[in-house]
């Protein structure tokens, strides 16, 4: 008789991260959450969408980012406790779980799905659905984490550590995205920022010594948005991906059969929004990742639909649309000219031409004063907003939104 003895897992694993070095898993509950298929799916979701078409090194995933954010949260908890801020063990667990799972609801290529396959529902809301499903599976162990994630926990500073203008999410992704893209100007000293954290009247503050680190953080954030997140080539690629999925959905709803995974087909063949996003929908969503999309696009580039095949070919072979970015609105006459040229050249309808000729706008605002401020604590106990506390005049400019307009259209031949 052969006994099937399951090995006992060592749940105190260590990850070797290229940014921070060794990251430790603090307890068995967090280990089990990381091991769960919902979280492992994040290994197959690119952190920066199609930005690798611009920065070849940007292949890191949401999995990397989630672990990095948890590591920074561990550091923040240690710093605050050292300064006399009381954080109970269950609150520590809640903070670590909330930041670990804050991005678990991202769809393929991070943001493209929110604008094409589902409507009226954000990745934050889907993250909450996942957390509630996991809470049921783990017998209520995530209840406090969910309260913190929703911003409803009584201790406000804990909610700020998860989501604010100086949270552990931003502290990781700026440093991580800077590292993987090779854009050194976006690098921030997250360790010093965290060391300067404190709590006053239940609100997160940064000590006076950290003013320059916050200035660097905000300037780096502005730079990363213009140089990386809103880079014109990355912008075109994401627009194309959104339009591919939109066109595929249009064809499927019109009775066309497209070769793709069952999970992707589910979202193409149904109109899914907040009102009908049920548990069964979540289970299908959990099977969907970047690989479904790339595999489908590789097939669809040979489809007989003019729009779908050309859009897919552009992504696969990185032969993208042209883009012009301007400080003022695009003239309608310019769009019409490009659209008519395309319609005449390929004998396509205006509806089809709209997939290749379009306009939009992008906005960059590194610091939003109307939201929860980044407050600076002085030695005399006074608290000032970072813009008033800083002698860096640029911070006032950074608090104003800058909007640019863009127009996309095909090259001479498609």
PDB file of N, CA, C and O in Angstrom, residues 322-372:
ATOM      1  N   UNK A 322       0.015  57.173 -37.058  1.00  0.00           N
ATOM      2  CA  UNK A 322       0.720  58.418 -36.734  1.00  0.00           C
ATOM      3  C   UNK A 322      -0.065  59.143 -35.645  1.00  0.00           C
ATOM      4  O   UNK A 322      -1.283  59.010 -35.548  1.00  0.00           O
ATOM      5  N   UNK A 323       0.633  59.950 -34.863  1.00  0.00           N
ATOM      6  CA  UNK A 323      -0.039  60.741 -33.838  1.00  0.00           C
ATOM      7  C   UNK A 323       0.561  62.131 -33.790  1.00  0.00           C
ATOM      8  O   UNK A 323       1.772  62.300 -33.890  1.00  0.00           O
ATOM      9  N   UNK A 324      -0.315  63.115 -33.680  1.00  0.00           N
ATOM     10  CA  UNK A 324       0.104  64.508 -33.478  1.00  0.00           C
ATOM     11  C   UNK A 324      -0.442  64.966 -32.131  1.00  0.00           C
ATOM     12  O   UNK A 324      -1.621  64.761 -31.840  1.00  0.00           O
ATOM     13  N   UNK A 325       0.413  65.574 -31.318  1.00  0.00           N
ATOM     14  CA  UNK A 325      -0.023  66.097 -30.023  1.00  0.00           C
ATOM     15  C   UNK A 325       0.127  67.613 -30.039  1.00  0.00           C
ATOM     16  O   UNK A 325       1.184  68.138 -30.391  1.00  0.00           O
ATOM     17  N   UNK A 326      -0.945  68.300 -29.660  1.00  0.00           N
ATOM     18  CA  UNK A 326      -0.955  69.764 -29.696  1.00  0.00           C
ATOM     19  C   UNK A 326      -1.469  70.320 -28.364  1.00  0.00           C
ATOM     20  O   UNK A 326      -2.150  69.630 -27.607  1.00  0.00           O
ATOM     21  N   UNK A 327      -1.161  71.576 -28.129  1.00  0.00           N
ATOM     22  CA  UNK A 327      -1.618  72.243 -26.910  1.00  0.00           C
ATOM     23  C   UNK A 327      -3.044  72.766 -27.042  1.00  0.00           C
ATOM     24  O   UNK A 327      -3.675  73.118 -26.046  1.00  0.00           O
ATOM     25  N   UNK A 328      -3.548  72.836 -28.267  1.00  0.00           N
ATOM     26  CA  UNK A 328      -4.919  73.322 -28.468  1.00  0.00           C
ATOM     27  C   UNK A 328      -5.748  72.261 -29.193  1.00  0.00           C
ATOM     28  O   UNK A 328      -5.217  71.265 -29.705  1.00  0.00           O
ATOM     29  N   UNK A 329      -7.048  72.461 -29.208  1.00  0.00           N
ATOM     30  CA  UNK A 329      -7.971  71.484 -29.798  1.00  0.00           C
ATOM     31  C   UNK A 329      -7.651  71.215 -31.266  1.00  0.00           C
ATOM     32  O   UNK A 329      -7.198  72.108 -31.992  1.00  0.00           O
ATOM     33  N   UNK A 330      -7.907  69.985 -31.676  1.00  0.00           N
ATOM     34  CA  UNK A 330      -7.690  69.588 -33.071  1.00  0.00           C
ATOM     35  C   UNK A 330      -8.814  70.158 -33.931  1.00  0.00           C
ATOM     36  O   UNK A 330      -9.992  70.103 -33.565  1.00  0.00           O
ATOM     37  N   UNK A 331      -8.460  70.713 -35.068  1.00  0.00           N
ATOM     38  CA  UNK A 331      -9.475  71.238 -35.983  1.00  0.00           C
ATOM     39  C   UNK A 331     -10.260  70.093 -36.620  1.00  0.00           C
ATOM     40  O   UNK A 331      -9.676  69.099 -37.064  1.00  0.00           O
ATOM     41  N   UNK A 332     -11.563  70.248 -36.664  1.00  0.00           N
ATOM     42  CA  UNK A 332     -12.426  69.218 -37.258  1.00  0.00           C
ATOM     43  C   UNK A 332     -12.047  68.988 -38.720  1.00  0.00           C
ATOM     44  O   UNK A 332     -12.081  67.857 -39.213  1.00  0.00           O
ATOM     45  N   UNK A 333     -11.672  70.054 -39.413  1.00  0.00           N
ATOM     46  CA  UNK A 333     -11.325  69.947 -40.840  1.00  0.00           C
ATOM     47  C   UNK A 333     -10.139  69.010 -41.063  1.00  0.00           C
ATOM     48  O   UNK A 333     -10.086  68.308 -42.080  1.00  0.00           O
ATOM     49  N   UNK A 334      -9.187  68.989 -40.114  1.00  0.00           N
ATOM     50  CA  UNK A 334      -8.036  68.096 -40.237  1.00  0.00           C
ATOM     51  C   UNK A 334      -8.477  66.639 -40.151  1.00  0.00           C
ATOM     52  O   UNK A 334      -8.025  65.788 -40.931  1.00  0.00           O
ATOM     53  N   UNK A 335      -9.360  66.356 -39.193  1.00  0.00           N
ATOM     54  CA  UNK A 335      -9.877  64.989 -39.041  1.00  0.00           C
ATOM     55  C   UNK A 335     -10.646  64.556 -40.278  1.00  0.00           C
ATOM     56  O   UNK A 335     -10.455  63.450 -40.791  1.00  0.00           O
ATOM     57  N   UNK A 336     -11.496  65.427 -40.753  1.00  0.00           N
ATOM     58  CA  UNK A 336     -12.334  65.119 -41.921  1.00  0.00           C
ATOM     59  C   UNK A 336     -11.464  64.824 -43.140  1.00  0.00           C
ATOM     60  O   UNK A 336     -11.731  63.874 -43.901  1.00  0.00           O
ATOM     61  N   UNK A 337     -10.407  65.611 -43.311  1.00  0.00           N
ATOM     62  CA  UNK A 337      -9.505  65.412 -44.455  1.00  0.00           C
ATOM     63  C   UNK A 337      -8.859  64.025 -44.420  1.00  0.00           C
ATOM     64  O   UNK A 337      -8.834  63.309 -45.432  1.00  0.00           O
ATOM     65  N   UNK A 338      -8.323  63.643 -43.253  1.00  0.00           N
ATOM     66  CA  UNK A 338      -7.692  62.326 -43.129  1.00  0.00           C
ATOM     67  C   UNK A 338      -8.720  61.203 -43.301  1.00  0.00           C
ATOM     68  O   UNK A 338      -8.427  60.167 -43.901  1.00  0.00           O
ATOM     69  N   UNK A 339      -9.910  61.436 -42.783  1.00  0.00           N
ATOM     70  CA  UNK A 339     -10.949  60.398 -42.847  1.00  0.00           C
ATOM     71  C   UNK A 339     -11.401  60.175 -44.292  1.00  0.00           C
ATOM     72  O   UNK A 339     -11.511  59.032 -44.762  1.00  0.00           O
ATOM     73  N   UNK A 340     -11.645  61.246 -45.003  1.00  0.00           N
ATOM     74  CA  UNK A 340     -12.087  61.134 -46.400  1.00  0.00           C
ATOM     75  C   UNK A 340     -11.000  60.511 -47.278  1.00  0.00           C
ATOM     76  O   UNK A 340     -11.303  59.741 -48.201  1.00  0.00           O
ATOM     77  N   UNK A 341      -9.759  60.863 -46.997  1.00  0.00           N
ATOM     78  CA  UNK A 341      -8.649  60.278 -47.751  1.00  0.00           C
ATOM     79  C   UNK A 341      -8.619  58.759 -47.579  1.00  0.00           C
ATOM     80  O   UNK A 341      -8.449  58.010 -48.550  1.00  0.00           O
ATOM     81  N   UNK A 342      -8.823  58.316 -46.342  1.00  0.00           N
ATOM     82  CA  UNK A 342      -8.818  56.878 -46.043  1.00  0.00           C
ATOM     83  C   UNK A 342     -10.013  56.183 -46.687  1.00  0.00           C
ATOM     84  O   UNK A 342      -9.884  55.085 -47.257  1.00  0.00           O
ATOM     85  N   UNK A 343     -11.190  56.810 -46.618  1.00  0.00           N
ATOM     86  CA  UNK A 343     -12.400  56.233 -47.207  1.00  0.00           C
ATOM     87  C   UNK A 343     -12.268  56.067 -48.719  1.00  0.00           C
ATOM     88  O   UNK A 343     -12.653  55.041 -49.285  1.00  0.00           O
ATOM     89  N   UNK A 344     -11.693  57.068 -49.364  1.00  0.00           N
ATOM     90  CA  UNK A 344     -11.533  57.012 -50.824  1.00  0.00           C
ATOM     91  C   UNK A 344     -10.474  55.992 -51.232  1.00  0.00           C
ATOM     92  O   UNK A 344     -10.616  55.303 -52.247  1.00  0.00           O
ATOM     93  N   UNK A 345      -9.409  55.907 -50.440  1.00  0.00           N
ATOM     94  CA  UNK A 345      -8.292  55.023 -50.786  1.00  0.00           C
ATOM     95  C   UNK A 345      -8.686  53.549 -50.673  1.00  0.00           C
ATOM     96  O   UNK A 345      -8.315  52.726 -51.498  1.00  0.00           O
ATOM     97  N   UNK A 346      -9.470  53.218 -49.637  1.00  0.00           N
ATOM     98  CA  UNK A 346      -9.777  51.806 -49.388  1.00  0.00           C
ATOM     99  C   UNK A 346     -11.253  51.453 -49.561  1.00  0.00           C
ATOM    100  O   UNK A 346     -11.648  50.322 -49.289  1.00  0.00           O
ATOM    101  N   UNK A 347     -12.049  52.426 -50.012  1.00  0.00           N
ATOM    102  CA  UNK A 347     -13.479  52.196 -50.253  1.00  0.00           C
ATOM    103  C   UNK A 347     -14.170  51.628 -49.010  1.00  0.00           C
ATOM    104  O   UNK A 347     -14.851  50.600 -49.061  1.00  0.00           O
ATOM    105  N   UNK A 348     -13.954  52.302 -47.897  1.00  0.00           N
ATOM    106  CA  UNK A 348     -14.581  51.873 -46.650  1.00  0.00           C
ATOM    107  C   UNK A 348     -15.560  52.935 -46.171  1.00  0.00           C
ATOM    108  O   UNK A 348     -15.544  54.069 -46.647  1.00  0.00           O
ATOM    109  N   UNK A 349     -16.429  52.553 -45.234  1.00  0.00           N
ATOM    110  CA  UNK A 349     -17.444  53.471 -44.722  1.00  0.00           C
ATOM    111  C   UNK A 349     -16.842  54.436 -43.705  1.00  0.00           C
ATOM    112  O   UNK A 349     -15.734  54.223 -43.202  1.00  0.00           O
ATOM    113  N   UNK A 350     -17.603  55.459 -43.380  1.00  0.00           N
ATOM    114  CA  UNK A 350     -17.145  56.422 -42.376  1.00  0.00           C
ATOM    115  C   UNK A 350     -17.009  55.759 -41.010  1.00  0.00           C
ATOM    116  O   UNK A 350     -16.093  56.057 -40.242  1.00  0.00           O
ATOM    117  N   UNK A 351     -17.923  54.831 -40.706  1.00  0.00           N
ATOM    118  CA  UNK A 351     -17.870  54.097 -39.438  1.00  0.00           C
ATOM    119  C   UNK A 351     -16.568  53.303 -39.325  1.00  0.00           C
ATOM    120  O   UNK A 351     -15.934  53.269 -38.260  1.00  0.00           O
ATOM    121  N   UNK A 352     -16.159  52.689 -40.432  1.00  0.00           N
ATOM    122  CA  UNK A 352     -14.898  51.936 -40.437  1.00  0.00           C
ATOM    123  C   UNK A 352     -13.696  52.876 -40.343  1.00  0.00           C
ATOM    124  O   UNK A 352     -12.722  52.590 -39.637  1.00  0.00           O
ATOM    125  N   UNK A 353     -13.774  53.993 -41.016  1.00  0.00           N
ATOM    126  CA  UNK A 353     -12.672  54.969 -40.987  1.00  0.00           C
ATOM    127  C   UNK A 353     -12.474  55.551 -39.594  1.00  0.00           C
ATOM    128  O   UNK A 353     -11.348  55.906 -39.212  1.00  0.00           O
ATOM    129  N   UNK A 354     -13.550  55.625 -38.819  1.00  0.00           N
ATOM    130  CA  UNK A 354     -13.470  56.159 -37.447  1.00  0.00           C
ATOM    131  C   UNK A 354     -12.527  55.350 -36.558  1.00  0.00           C
ATOM    132  O   UNK A 354     -12.027  55.871 -35.561  1.00  0.00           O
ATOM    133  N   UNK A 355     -12.314  54.095 -36.908  1.00  0.00           N
ATOM    134  CA  UNK A 355     -11.400  53.256 -36.112  1.00  0.00           C
ATOM    135  C   UNK A 355      -9.942  53.661 -36.314  1.00  0.00           C
ATOM    136  O   UNK A 355      -9.082  53.351 -35.495  1.00  0.00           O
ATOM    137  N   UNK A 356      -9.663  54.345 -37.417  1.00  0.00           N
ATOM    138  CA  UNK A 356      -8.275  54.692 -37.756  1.00  0.00           C
ATOM    139  C   UNK A 356      -7.978  56.186 -37.651  1.00  0.00           C
ATOM    140  O   UNK A 356      -6.815  56.586 -37.573  1.00  0.00           O
ATOM    141  N   UNK A 357      -9.012  56.987 -37.689  1.00  0.00           N
ATOM    142  CA  UNK A 357      -8.837  58.447 -37.601  1.00  0.00           C
ATOM    143  C   UNK A 357      -9.676  58.949 -36.427  1.00  0.00           C
ATOM    144  O   UNK A 357     -10.903  58.837 -36.450  1.00  0.00           O
ATOM    145  N   UNK A 358      -9.022  59.475 -35.417  1.00  0.00           N
ATOM    146  CA  UNK A 358      -9.756  59.912 -34.227  1.00  0.00           C
ATOM    147  C   UNK A 358      -8.915  60.914 -33.436  1.00  0.00           C
ATOM    148  O   UNK A 358      -7.717  61.084 -33.671  1.00  0.00           O
ATOM    149  N   UNK A 359      -9.572  61.562 -32.502  1.00  0.00           N
ATOM    150  CA  UNK A 359      -8.887  62.531 -31.648  1.00  0.00           C
ATOM    151  C   UNK A 359      -9.210  62.247 -30.187  1.00  0.00           C
ATOM    152  O   UNK A 359     -10.118  61.480 -29.865  1.00  0.00           O
ATOM    153  N   UNK A 360      -8.457  62.865 -29.296  1.00  0.00           N
ATOM    154  CA  UNK A 360      -8.693  62.712 -27.866  1.00  0.00           C
ATOM    155  C   UNK A 360      -7.855  63.713 -27.110  1.00  0.00           C
ATOM    156  O   UNK A 360      -7.189  64.573 -27.707  1.00  0.00           O
ATOM    157  N   UNK A 361      -7.883  63.621 -25.791  1.00  0.00           N
ATOM    158  CA  UNK A 361      -7.046  64.524 -24.987  1.00  0.00           C
ATOM    159  C   UNK A 361      -6.478  63.786 -23.790  1.00  0.00           C
ATOM    160  O   UNK A 361      -7.042  62.796 -23.323  1.00  0.00           O
ATOM    161  N   UNK A 362      -5.339  64.259 -23.332  1.00  0.00           N
ATOM    162  CA  UNK A 362      -4.666  63.673 -22.177  1.00  0.00           C
ATOM    163  C   UNK A 362      -4.405  64.778 -21.162  1.00  0.00           C
ATOM    164  O   UNK A 362      -4.143  65.918 -21.538  1.00  0.00           O
ATOM    165  N   UNK A 363      -4.490  64.426 -19.889  1.00  0.00           N
ATOM    166  CA  UNK A 363      -4.288  65.408 -18.825  1.00  0.00           C
ATOM    167  C   UNK A 363      -3.271  64.890 -17.821  1.00  0.00           C
ATOM    168  O   UNK A 363      -3.290  63.708 -17.459  1.00  0.00           O
ATOM    169  N   UNK A 364      -2.394  65.774 -17.397  1.00  0.00           N
ATOM    170  CA  UNK A 364      -1.369  65.437 -16.409  1.00  0.00           C
ATOM    171  C   UNK A 364      -1.470  66.430 -15.256  1.00  0.00           C
ATOM    172  O   UNK A 364      -1.376  67.640 -15.464  1.00  0.00           O
ATOM    173  N   UNK A 365      -1.704  65.913 -14.058  1.00  0.00           N
ATOM    174  CA  UNK A 365      -1.736  66.751 -12.858  1.00  0.00           C
ATOM    175  C   UNK A 365      -1.041  65.987 -11.741  1.00  0.00           C
ATOM    176  O   UNK A 365      -1.586  65.049 -11.169  1.00  0.00           O
ATOM    177  N   UNK A 366       0.186  66.368 -11.448  1.00  0.00           N
ATOM    178  CA  UNK A 366       1.012  65.610 -10.502  1.00  0.00           C
ATOM    179  C   UNK A 366       0.494  65.701  -9.076  1.00  0.00           C
ATOM    180  O   UNK A 366       0.679  64.783  -8.280  1.00  0.00           O
ATOM    181  N   UNK A 367      -0.161  66.828  -8.759  1.00  0.00           N
ATOM    182  CA  UNK A 367      -0.645  67.016  -7.385  1.00  0.00           C
ATOM    183  C   UNK A 367      -2.000  67.698  -7.414  1.00  0.00           C
ATOM    184  O   UNK A 367      -2.173  68.727  -8.060  1.00  0.00           O
ATOM    185  N   UNK A 368      -2.984  67.115  -6.750  1.00  0.00           N
ATOM    186  CA  UNK A 368      -4.336  67.652  -6.741  1.00  0.00           C
ATOM    187  C   UNK A 368      -4.650  68.246  -5.370  1.00  0.00           C
ATOM    188  O   UNK A 368      -4.946  67.521  -4.420  1.00  0.00           O
ATOM    189  N   UNK A 369      -4.609  69.569  -5.288  1.00  0.00           N
ATOM    190  CA  UNK A 369      -4.812  70.235  -4.008  1.00  0.00           C
ATOM    191  C   UNK A 369      -6.229  70.076  -3.475  1.00  0.00           C
ATOM    192  O   UNK A 369      -6.459  70.158  -2.270  1.00  0.00           O
ATOM    193  N   UNK A 370      -7.184  69.868  -4.361  1.00  0.00           N
ATOM    194  CA  UNK A 370      -8.572  69.734  -3.913  1.00  0.00           C
ATOM    195  C   UNK A 370      -8.827  68.377  -3.264  1.00  0.00           C
ATOM    196  O   UNK A 370      -9.807  68.191  -2.554  1.00  0.00           O
ATOM    197  N   UNK A 371      -7.958  67.414  -3.527  1.00  0.00           N
ATOM    198  CA  UNK A 371      -8.080  66.109  -2.872  1.00  0.00           C
ATOM    199  C   UNK A 371      -7.362  66.174  -1.525  1.00  0.00           C
ATOM    200  O   UNK A 371      -6.973  67.232  -1.070  1.00  0.00           O
ATOM    201  N   UNK A 372      -7.230  65.019  -0.858  1.00  0.00           N
ATOM    202  CA  UNK A 372      -6.504  64.996   0.410  1.00  0.00           C
ATOM    203  C   UNK A 372      -5.071  65.483   0.180  1.00  0.00           C
ATOM    204  O   UNK A 372      -4.333  64.927  -0.623  1.00  0.00           O
TER     205      UNK A 372
END
